[in-house]
Amino acid sequence: MTQAPATTTATRRRHDREIVVLAVPAFGALVAEPLFVMADSAIVGHLGTAQLAGLGVASALLTTAVSVFVFLAYATTAAVARRVGAGDLQAAIRQGMDGIWLALLIGATVIAVVLPSAPALVDLFGASDTAAPYATTYLRISSLGIPAMLVVLAATGVLRGLQNTKTPLYVAITGFVANGVLNLGLVYGADLGIAGSAWGTVIAQWGMAAVYLVVVVRGARRHGASLRPDATGIRASAQAGAPLLVRTLSLRAILLIATAVAARLGDADIAAHQIILSLWSLLAMALDAIAIAGQAIIGRYLGADDPQGARAACRRMVQWGIAVGVVLGLLVIVSRPLFLPLFTSDSTVKDTALPALIMVALSQPICGVVFVLDGVLMGAGDGPYLAGAMLVTLAVFAPVALLVPVFGAGLTALWGAMTLMMTVRMLTLLLRTRSGRWVVTGATR
């Protein structure tokens, strides 16, 4: 007939292949991260309740500290992908090295803060008298692995920007296995208790960081990129990451407010909330994998001065986000009777969680659009807009959520507020993408 439909079909298939090739390994790497904590919990749990409670407090602190700096991955992915699109691999890897040096500087600063303040931080999180010593021990030792964890974030961003998500998957799987073996050997074989678990995790994290550094250094030497720290480049990486830090802190504030409100609703509500939040986080990983593909693909198209390709890729990824969101929502509805008994046998908690899970299921297509467009705008280096949009979202969500207990509403109303939050995010992101102002081409934004 005409050439246009064939071209459109071919373009969609090309985008589909790119999304699958990047998103599937990215999802595997994302899932591997929480498995670290699960493995540590399973091993330490056999030492005693106090040790497990201490691990829970310390892990929460460490996870918060590291997740705050996730911009090291996001900003690096976008910057590297632009230079890849522009055909300048030397500059791409040089940009990646700046991100890695920034990660080391931040990591050293975090260690300097955590080591002396560990007992106060543990107390702030409400650890019991019996759990506090174990939490302090684990936190102090594990803090030595924070620079490695941040290097892994930055180096992962480098490889994603280079359109490589397979290596992070392989490193994550290897790190998970090594972590489990080291923990078992040090906790029980060497009889180091919870300290052995911390040392095992630190060794595994530095091992992962070393592998990433070898890969990046080899790439730098192959393309003649300098490995030395560059103050201007490090400062530019920090400036690019600052808006994403604001975005991340705003999102963390939303989640903390939701948990605080759930706690005020009663024991059954907070228990159900934690179950639902764990599921919501798992679903988010599936959608975040598409967002990661979006960061790499959009950055590359814009760096290659191809705005039409960037827009077409954006449209296709939104379609993917909606489709995956619908599938995930249906899975939640179908699996509710099987999912809840895995976490609780309390009928009150189950009855509280069931209607809220319906709200979560219905919101998944919205979440799909949000995660994809978040990734698109990150890939475009549109951090300042993302920061402002998240602050607006926080300003809308906070009063609505805080009014839930005032009006005697329950957990379903709270998750209705969470759905409102995601809807506001979707609207702000759609406004931006439709305006076209995010489409800034060139090797740098």
Coordinates of C-alpha atoms in Angstrom, one line a residue:
M1 CA 0.0 0.0 0.0
T2 CA 2.0 3.0 1.3
Q3 CA 5.4 3.2 2.9
A4 CA 4.3 5.0 6.0
P5 CA 2.6 2.2 7.8
A6 CA 5.5 -0.2 7.2
T7 CA 7.9 2.5 8.5
T8 CA 5.8 3.0 11.6
T9 CA 5.7 -0.7 12.3
A10 CA 9.4 -1.0 11.8
T11 CA 10.0 1.9 14.1
R12 CA 7.8 0.5 16.8
R13 CA 9.5 -2.9 16.5
R14 CA 12.9 -1.2 16.8
H15 CA 11.8 0.7 19.9
D16 CA 10.3 -2.5 21.4
R17 CA 13.6 -4.4 20.9
E18 CA 15.5 -1.5 22.6
I19 CA 13.1 -1.4 25.5
V20 CA 13.2 -5.1 26.1
V21 CA 17.0 -5.4 25.7
L22 CA 17.5 -2.6 28.3
A23 CA 14.6 -3.1 30.6
V24 CA 14.7 -6.8 31.3
P25 CA 18.3 -6.9 32.6
A26 CA 17.6 -3.7 34.5
F27 CA 14.6 -5.3 36.3
G28 CA 16.8 -8.2 37.3
A29 CA 19.4 -5.9 38.8
L30 CA 16.7 -3.9 40.6
V31 CA 15.3 -7.1 42.1
A32 CA 18.7 -8.3 43.2
E33 CA 19.2 -5.3 45.5
P34 CA 16.5 -6.1 48.0
L35 CA 17.6 -9.7 48.0
F36 CA 20.8 -8.5 49.8
V37 CA 18.7 -7.4 52.7
M38 CA 16.5 -10.5 52.6
A39 CA 19.6 -12.8 52.7
D40 CA 21.1 -10.9 55.6
S41 CA 17.7 -11.1 57.5
A42 CA 17.4 -14.8 56.9
I43 CA 21.0 -15.5 58.2
V44 CA 20.9 -13.0 61.1
G45 CA 17.4 -14.1 62.1
H46 CA 18.7 -17.4 63.4
L47 CA 21.0 -15.6 65.8
G48 CA 18.1 -14.2 67.8
T49 CA 15.2 -11.7 67.9
A50 CA 17.4 -8.8 69.2
Q51 CA 20.0 -9.3 66.5
L52 CA 17.3 -9.3 63.8
A53 CA 15.7 -6.2 65.3
G54 CA 19.1 -4.5 65.3
L55 CA 19.6 -5.5 61.6
G56 CA 16.2 -4.1 60.7
V57 CA 17.0 -0.7 62.3
A58 CA 20.5 -0.5 60.8
S59 CA 19.3 -1.6 57.3
A60 CA 16.6 1.0 57.3
L61 CA 19.2 3.7 58.1
L62 CA 21.6 2.4 55.4
T63 CA 18.9 2.0 52.8
T64 CA 17.7 5.6 53.4
A65 CA 21.3 7.0 53.2
V66 CA 22.0 5.2 49.9
S67 CA 18.6 5.8 48.3
V68 CA 18.9 9.5 48.8
F69 CA 21.9 9.5 46.5
V70 CA 20.3 7.5 43.7
F71 CA 20.7 10.6 41.5
L72 CA 24.3 9.3 41.0
A73 CA 22.8 6.7 38.7
Y74 CA 20.1 8.8 37.1
A75 CA 22.1 11.9 36.3
T76 CA 25.1 9.9 35.1
T77 CA 22.9 7.7 32.8
A78 CA 21.4 10.8 31.1
A79 CA 24.8 12.6 30.7
V80 CA 26.6 9.6 29.4
A81 CA 23.8 8.6 27.0
R82 CA 23.8 12.1 25.4
R83 CA 27.5 11.8 24.6
V84 CA 27.0 8.3 23.3
G85 CA 24.3 9.7 21.0
A86 CA 26.7 12.4 19.9
G87 CA 29.3 9.8 19.0
D88 CA 31.9 11.0 21.6
L89 CA 32.6 7.9 23.7
Q90 CA 35.7 9.5 25.2
A91 CA 33.6 12.3 26.6
A92 CA 30.9 9.9 27.7
I93 CA 33.3 7.8 29.8
R94 CA 35.0 11.0 31.1
Q95 CA 31.6 12.1 32.3
G96 CA 31.1 8.8 33.9
M97 CA 34.4 9.1 35.8
D98 CA 33.3 12.4 37.2
G99 CA 30.2 10.8 38.6
I100 CA 32.3 8.0 40.2
W101 CA 34.6 10.5 41.8
L102 CA 31.6 12.4 43.1
A103 CA 30.3 9.1 44.6
L104 CA 33.6 8.5 46.4
L105 CA 33.5 12.0 47.9
I106 CA 30.0 11.7 49.1
G107 CA 30.7 8.2 50.4
A108 CA 33.7 9.4 52.5
T109 CA 31.5 12.3 53.9
V110 CA 28.7 9.9 54.9
I111 CA 31.2 7.6 56.7
A112 CA 32.6 10.6 58.6
V113 CA 29.1 11.4 59.7
V114 CA 27.8 7.9 60.5
L115 CA 30.7 6.4 62.4
P116 CA 30.6 8.8 65.4
S117 CA 26.8 9.3 65.3
A118 CA 25.8 5.7 64.9
P119 CA 24.4 5.3 68.5
A120 CA 22.4 8.5 68.2
L121 CA 21.0 7.5 64.8
V122 CA 20.0 4.1 66.2
D123 CA 18.3 5.7 69.2
L124 CA 16.5 8.2 66.9
F125 CA 15.0 5.2 65.0
G126 CA 13.6 3.9 68.3
A127 CA 15.7 0.7 68.7
S128 CA 15.1 -1.1 72.0
D129 CA 17.7 -1.4 74.6
T130 CA 18.4 -5.0 73.6
A131 CA 18.5 -4.4 69.9
A132 CA 20.5 -1.1 70.0
P133 CA 24.0 -2.5 70.5
Y134 CA 23.5 -4.9 67.5
A135 CA 22.1 -2.1 65.4
T136 CA 25.1 0.1 66.2
T137 CA 27.6 -2.6 65.5
Y138 CA 26.0 -3.4 62.1
L139 CA 25.6 0.2 61.2
R140 CA 29.2 1.2 62.0
I141 CA 30.7 -1.7 60.1
S142 CA 28.3 -1.5 57.1
S143 CA 28.9 2.2 56.7
L144 CA 32.4 1.3 55.4
G145 CA 30.6 -0.1 52.4
I146 CA 28.7 3.0 51.6
P147 CA 31.3 4.5 49.2
A148 CA 31.3 1.2 47.4
M149 CA 27.5 1.3 47.2
L150 CA 27.6 4.8 45.8
V151 CA 30.3 3.9 43.3
V152 CA 28.1 1.0 42.1
L153 CA 25.2 3.5 41.6
A154 CA 27.4 5.9 39.6
A155 CA 29.1 3.1 37.6
T156 CA 25.7 1.5 36.9
G157 CA 24.7 4.9 35.4
V158 CA 27.7 4.9 33.2
L159 CA 26.9 1.4 31.8
R160 CA 23.2 2.2 31.4
G161 CA 24.2 5.4 29.5
L162 CA 26.4 3.2 27.3
Q163 CA 23.2 1.2 26.6
N164 CA 24.6 -1.8 28.7
T165 CA 22.2 -3.1 31.3
K166 CA 23.4 -6.7 31.2
T167 CA 26.7 -6.1 33.0
P168 CA 24.9 -4.6 36.0
L169 CA 22.6 -7.6 36.1
Y170 CA 25.6 -10.1 36.1
V171 CA 27.4 -8.0 38.8
A172 CA 24.2 -7.9 41.0
I173 CA 23.7 -11.6 40.7
T174 CA 27.3 -12.4 41.5
G175 CA 27.3 -9.9 44.4
F176 CA 24.2 -11.5 45.8
V177 CA 25.7 -15.0 45.8
A178 CA 29.0 -13.7 47.3
N179 CA 27.1 -11.9 50.0
G180 CA 25.3 -15.0 51.0
V181 CA 28.4 -17.2 51.1
L182 CA 30.4 -14.6 53.0
N183 CA 27.6 -14.0 55.5
L184 CA 27.2 -17.7 56.2
G185 CA 31.0 -18.2 56.6
L186 CA 31.6 -15.1 58.8
V187 CA 28.4 -15.3 60.9
Y188 CA 28.5 -19.1 61.7
G189 CA 31.9 -20.4 60.4
A190 CA 33.9 -17.6 62.1
D191 CA 31.4 -17.1 64.8
L192 CA 31.3 -13.3 64.4
G193 CA 27.6 -13.0 64.8
I194 CA 25.9 -9.9 63.4
A195 CA 29.3 -8.3 62.9
G196 CA 30.1 -11.1 60.5
S197 CA 27.0 -10.3 58.5
A198 CA 28.0 -6.7 58.2
W199 CA 31.6 -7.5 57.1
G200 CA 30.3 -10.0 54.6
T201 CA 28.1 -7.4 53.0
V202 CA 30.9 -4.8 53.0
I203 CA 33.3 -7.2 51.3
A204 CA 30.6 -8.1 48.7
Q205 CA 29.9 -4.4 48.0
W206 CA 33.5 -3.5 47.5
G207 CA 33.9 -6.5 45.3
M208 CA 31.0 -5.3 43.1
A209 CA 32.5 -1.8 43.0
A210 CA 35.9 -3.2 42.0
V211 CA 34.3 -5.1 39.1
Y212 CA 32.5 -1.9 37.9
L213 CA 35.7 0.1 38.2
V214 CA 37.7 -2.5 36.1
V215 CA 35.0 -2.3 33.4
V216 CA 34.9 1.5 33.4
V217 CA 38.7 1.9 33.5
R218 CA 39.1 -0.5 30.6
G219 CA 36.7 1.6 28.6
A220 CA 38.5 4.8 29.6
R221 CA 41.8 3.4 28.4
R222 CA 40.3 2.1 25.2
H223 CA 38.9 5.5 24.3
G224 CA 41.7 7.6 25.8
A225 CA 39.6 9.1 28.6
S226 CA 41.3 10.6 31.6
L227 CA 40.9 8.8 34.9
R228 CA 42.0 11.7 37.1
P229 CA 39.5 13.7 39.2
D230 CA 38.4 16.9 37.5
A231 CA 37.0 19.5 39.8
T232 CA 34.9 21.2 37.0
G233 CA 33.5 17.9 35.9
I234 CA 32.7 16.7 39.4
R235 CA 31.0 20.0 40.2
A236 CA 28.9 19.7 37.0
S237 CA 27.9 16.2 38.0
A238 CA 26.8 17.5 41.5
Q239 CA 24.9 20.4 39.9
A240 CA 23.1 18.0 37.5
G241 CA 22.2 15.7 40.5
A242 CA 21.0 18.4 42.9
P243 CA 17.5 18.7 41.4
L244 CA 17.2 15.0 41.4
L245 CA 18.2 14.9 45.0
V246 CA 15.3 17.3 45.8
R247 CA 13.0 15.1 43.8
T248 CA 14.1 12.0 45.7
L249 CA 13.8 13.7 49.1
S250 CA 10.3 14.8 48.3
L251 CA 9.3 11.3 47.3
R252 CA 10.8 9.9 50.5
A253 CA 8.9 12.5 52.5
I254 CA 5.6 11.3 50.8
L255 CA 6.3 7.7 51.8
L256 CA 7.2 8.7 55.4
I257 CA 4.0 10.8 55.7
A258 CA 2.0 7.8 54.4
T259 CA 3.6 5.5 57.0
A260 CA 3.1 7.9 59.8
V261 CA -0.6 8.4 58.9
A262 CA -1.1 4.6 58.7
A263 CA 0.5 4.2 62.2
R264 CA -2.1 6.6 63.6
L265 CA -4.9 4.6 62.1
G266 CA -4.1 1.5 64.4
D267 CA -2.1 -1.6 64.5
A268 CA -4.1 -3.5 61.9
D269 CA -3.8 -0.6 59.5
I270 CA -0.1 -0.1 59.8
A271 CA 0.5 -3.8 59.5
A272 CA -1.7 -3.9 56.3
H273 CA 0.0 -0.7 55.0
Q274 CA 3.5 -2.3 55.3
I275 CA 2.3 -5.4 53.4
I276 CA 0.8 -3.2 50.6
L277 CA 3.8 -0.9 50.5
S278 CA 6.1 -3.9 50.0
L279 CA 4.0 -5.0 47.1
W280 CA 3.8 -1.5 45.7
S281 CA 7.6 -1.3 45.8
L282 CA 8.0 -4.6 43.9
L283 CA 5.5 -3.4 41.2
A284 CA 7.5 -0.1 41.1
M285 CA 10.6 -2.1 40.2
A286 CA 9.0 -3.6 37.1
L287 CA 7.9 -0.1 35.9
D288 CA 11.2 1.5 36.9
A289 CA 13.0 -1.0 34.6
I290 CA 11.1 0.7 31.7
A291 CA 12.0 4.1 33.1
I292 CA 15.7 3.1 33.1
A293 CA 15.5 2.1 29.5
G294 CA 13.9 5.5 28.9
Q295 CA 16.8 7.3 30.5
A296 CA 19.3 5.6 28.2
I297 CA 17.3 5.7 25.0
I298 CA 16.1 9.3 25.3
G299 CA 19.5 10.6 26.2
R300 CA 21.0 8.9 23.2
Y301 CA 18.4 10.2 20.8
L302 CA 18.8 13.8 22.1
G303 CA 22.6 13.6 22.0
A304 CA 22.3 12.4 18.3
D305 CA 20.3 15.5 17.5
D306 CA 17.2 13.4 16.7
P307 CA 14.2 15.1 18.4
Q308 CA 11.7 13.1 16.3
G309 CA 13.3 9.8 17.4
A310 CA 13.2 11.0 21.0
R311 CA 9.5 11.8 20.7
A312 CA 8.6 8.6 19.0
A313 CA 10.5 6.6 21.6
C314 CA 8.7 8.5 24.4
R315 CA 5.3 7.7 22.9
R316 CA 6.2 4.0 22.5
M317 CA 7.5 3.8 26.1
V318 CA 4.3 5.4 27.4
Q319 CA 2.3 2.7 25.6
W320 CA 4.5 0.1 27.3
G321 CA 4.0 1.7 30.7
I322 CA 0.2 1.7 30.3
A323 CA 0.2 -1.9 29.1
V324 CA 2.5 -3.2 31.8
G325 CA 0.5 -1.2 34.4
V326 CA -2.7 -2.9 33.3
V327 CA -1.1 -6.3 33.5
L328 CA 0.3 -5.7 36.9
G329 CA -3.1 -4.3 38.1
L330 CA -4.9 -7.5 37.0
L331 CA -2.2 -9.7 38.6
V332 CA -2.8 -7.8 41.9
I333 CA -6.5 -8.4 41.8
V334 CA -6.2 -12.0 40.8
S335 CA -3.5 -12.8 43.4
R336 CA -5.0 -11.1 46.4
P337 CA -6.3 -14.3 48.1
L338 CA -2.8 -15.9 47.6
F339 CA -0.7 -12.8 48.4
L340 CA -2.0 -11.8 51.8
P341 CA -1.6 -15.1 53.6
L342 CA 2.1 -15.0 52.8
F343 CA 2.4 -12.1 55.2
T344 CA -0.2 -12.5 57.8
S345 CA -2.8 -14.9 59.2
D346 CA -4.6 -12.1 61.1
S347 CA -8.1 -11.8 59.5
T348 CA -8.4 -8.1 60.6
V349 CA -5.3 -7.2 58.8
K350 CA -6.4 -9.1 55.7
D351 CA -9.8 -7.4 55.7
T352 CA -8.1 -4.0 56.1
A353 CA -5.7 -4.7 53.2
L354 CA -8.1 -6.1 50.7
P355 CA -10.0 -2.9 49.6
A356 CA -6.7 -0.9 49.7
L357 CA -5.1 -3.5 47.3
I358 CA -7.9 -2.8 44.9
M359 CA -6.9 0.9 44.9
V360 CA -3.3 -0.1 44.3
A361 CA -4.4 -2.4 41.4
L362 CA -6.5 0.4 39.7
S363 CA -3.6 2.9 40.0
Q364 CA -1.1 0.7 38.2
P365 CA -1.7 2.1 34.7
I366 CA -1.3 5.6 36.1
C367 CA 2.0 4.5 37.8
G368 CA 3.1 3.1 34.4
V369 CA 2.8 6.5 32.8
V370 CA 4.5 8.2 35.7
F371 CA 7.5 6.0 35.8
V372 CA 8.0 6.1 32.1
L373 CA 7.7 9.9 31.8
D374 CA 9.9 10.3 34.9
G375 CA 12.6 8.2 33.1
V376 CA 12.1 10.2 29.8
L377 CA 12.6 13.6 31.5
M378 CA 15.6 12.2 33.5
G379 CA 17.1 11.0 30.2
A380 CA 16.5 14.5 28.8
G381 CA 18.4 16.1 31.8
D382 CA 15.2 17.9 32.8
G383 CA 16.0 17.6 36.6
P384 CA 14.9 21.1 37.6
Y385 CA 11.4 20.5 36.3
L386 CA 11.2 17.1 38.0
A387 CA 12.2 18.7 41.3
G388 CA 9.6 21.4 41.1
A389 CA 6.9 18.9 40.0
M390 CA 7.6 16.6 43.0
L391 CA 7.5 19.6 45.4
V392 CA 4.0 20.4 44.0
T393 CA 3.0 16.8 44.4
L394 CA 4.2 16.8 48.0
A395 CA 2.3 20.0 48.7
V396 CA -0.9 18.4 47.3
F397 CA -0.5 15.0 49.0
A398 CA 0.6 16.1 52.5
P399 CA -2.7 17.9 53.6
V400 CA -4.9 15.2 52.0
A401 CA -3.1 12.4 53.7
L402 CA -3.0 14.1 57.1
L403 CA -6.8 14.7 56.9
V404 CA -7.4 10.9 56.6
P405 CA -7.4 10.2 60.4
V406 CA -9.0 13.5 61.1
F407 CA -12.1 12.5 59.2
G408 CA -12.0 8.9 60.6
A409 CA -11.2 7.4 57.3
G410 CA -9.2 4.2 57.0
L411 CA -6.3 2.7 55.0
T412 CA -8.3 2.6 51.7
A413 CA -8.6 6.4 52.0
L414 CA -4.9 6.7 52.6
W415 CA -4.1 4.7 49.5
G416 CA -6.7 6.8 47.7
A417 CA -4.5 9.8 48.7
M418 CA -1.5 7.8 47.3
T419 CA -3.4 7.3 44.0
L420 CA -4.1 11.1 44.0
M421 CA -0.4 11.7 44.5
M422 CA 0.5 9.5 41.5
T423 CA -2.3 11.2 39.4
V424 CA -0.8 14.7 40.2
R425 CA 2.6 13.4 39.2
M426 CA 1.2 12.0 35.9
L427 CA -0.5 15.4 35.1
T428 CA 2.7 17.4 35.8
L429 CA 4.8 15.0 33.7
L430 CA 2.3 14.9 30.8
L431 CA 2.2 18.7 30.8
R432 CA 5.9 18.9 30.4
T433 CA 6.2 16.2 27.7
R434 CA 3.4 17.6 25.6
S435 CA 5.0 21.1 25.8
G436 CA 8.1 19.8 24.1
R437 CA 10.4 22.0 26.3
W438 CA 12.2 18.8 27.4
V439 CA 13.5 18.2 23.9
V440 CA 16.9 19.9 24.0
T441 CA 19.4 18.2 21.6
G442 CA 23.2 18.1 21.7
A443 CA 25.9 16.4 23.7
T444 CA 25.1 18.5 26.7
R445 CA 21.9 20.1 27.8

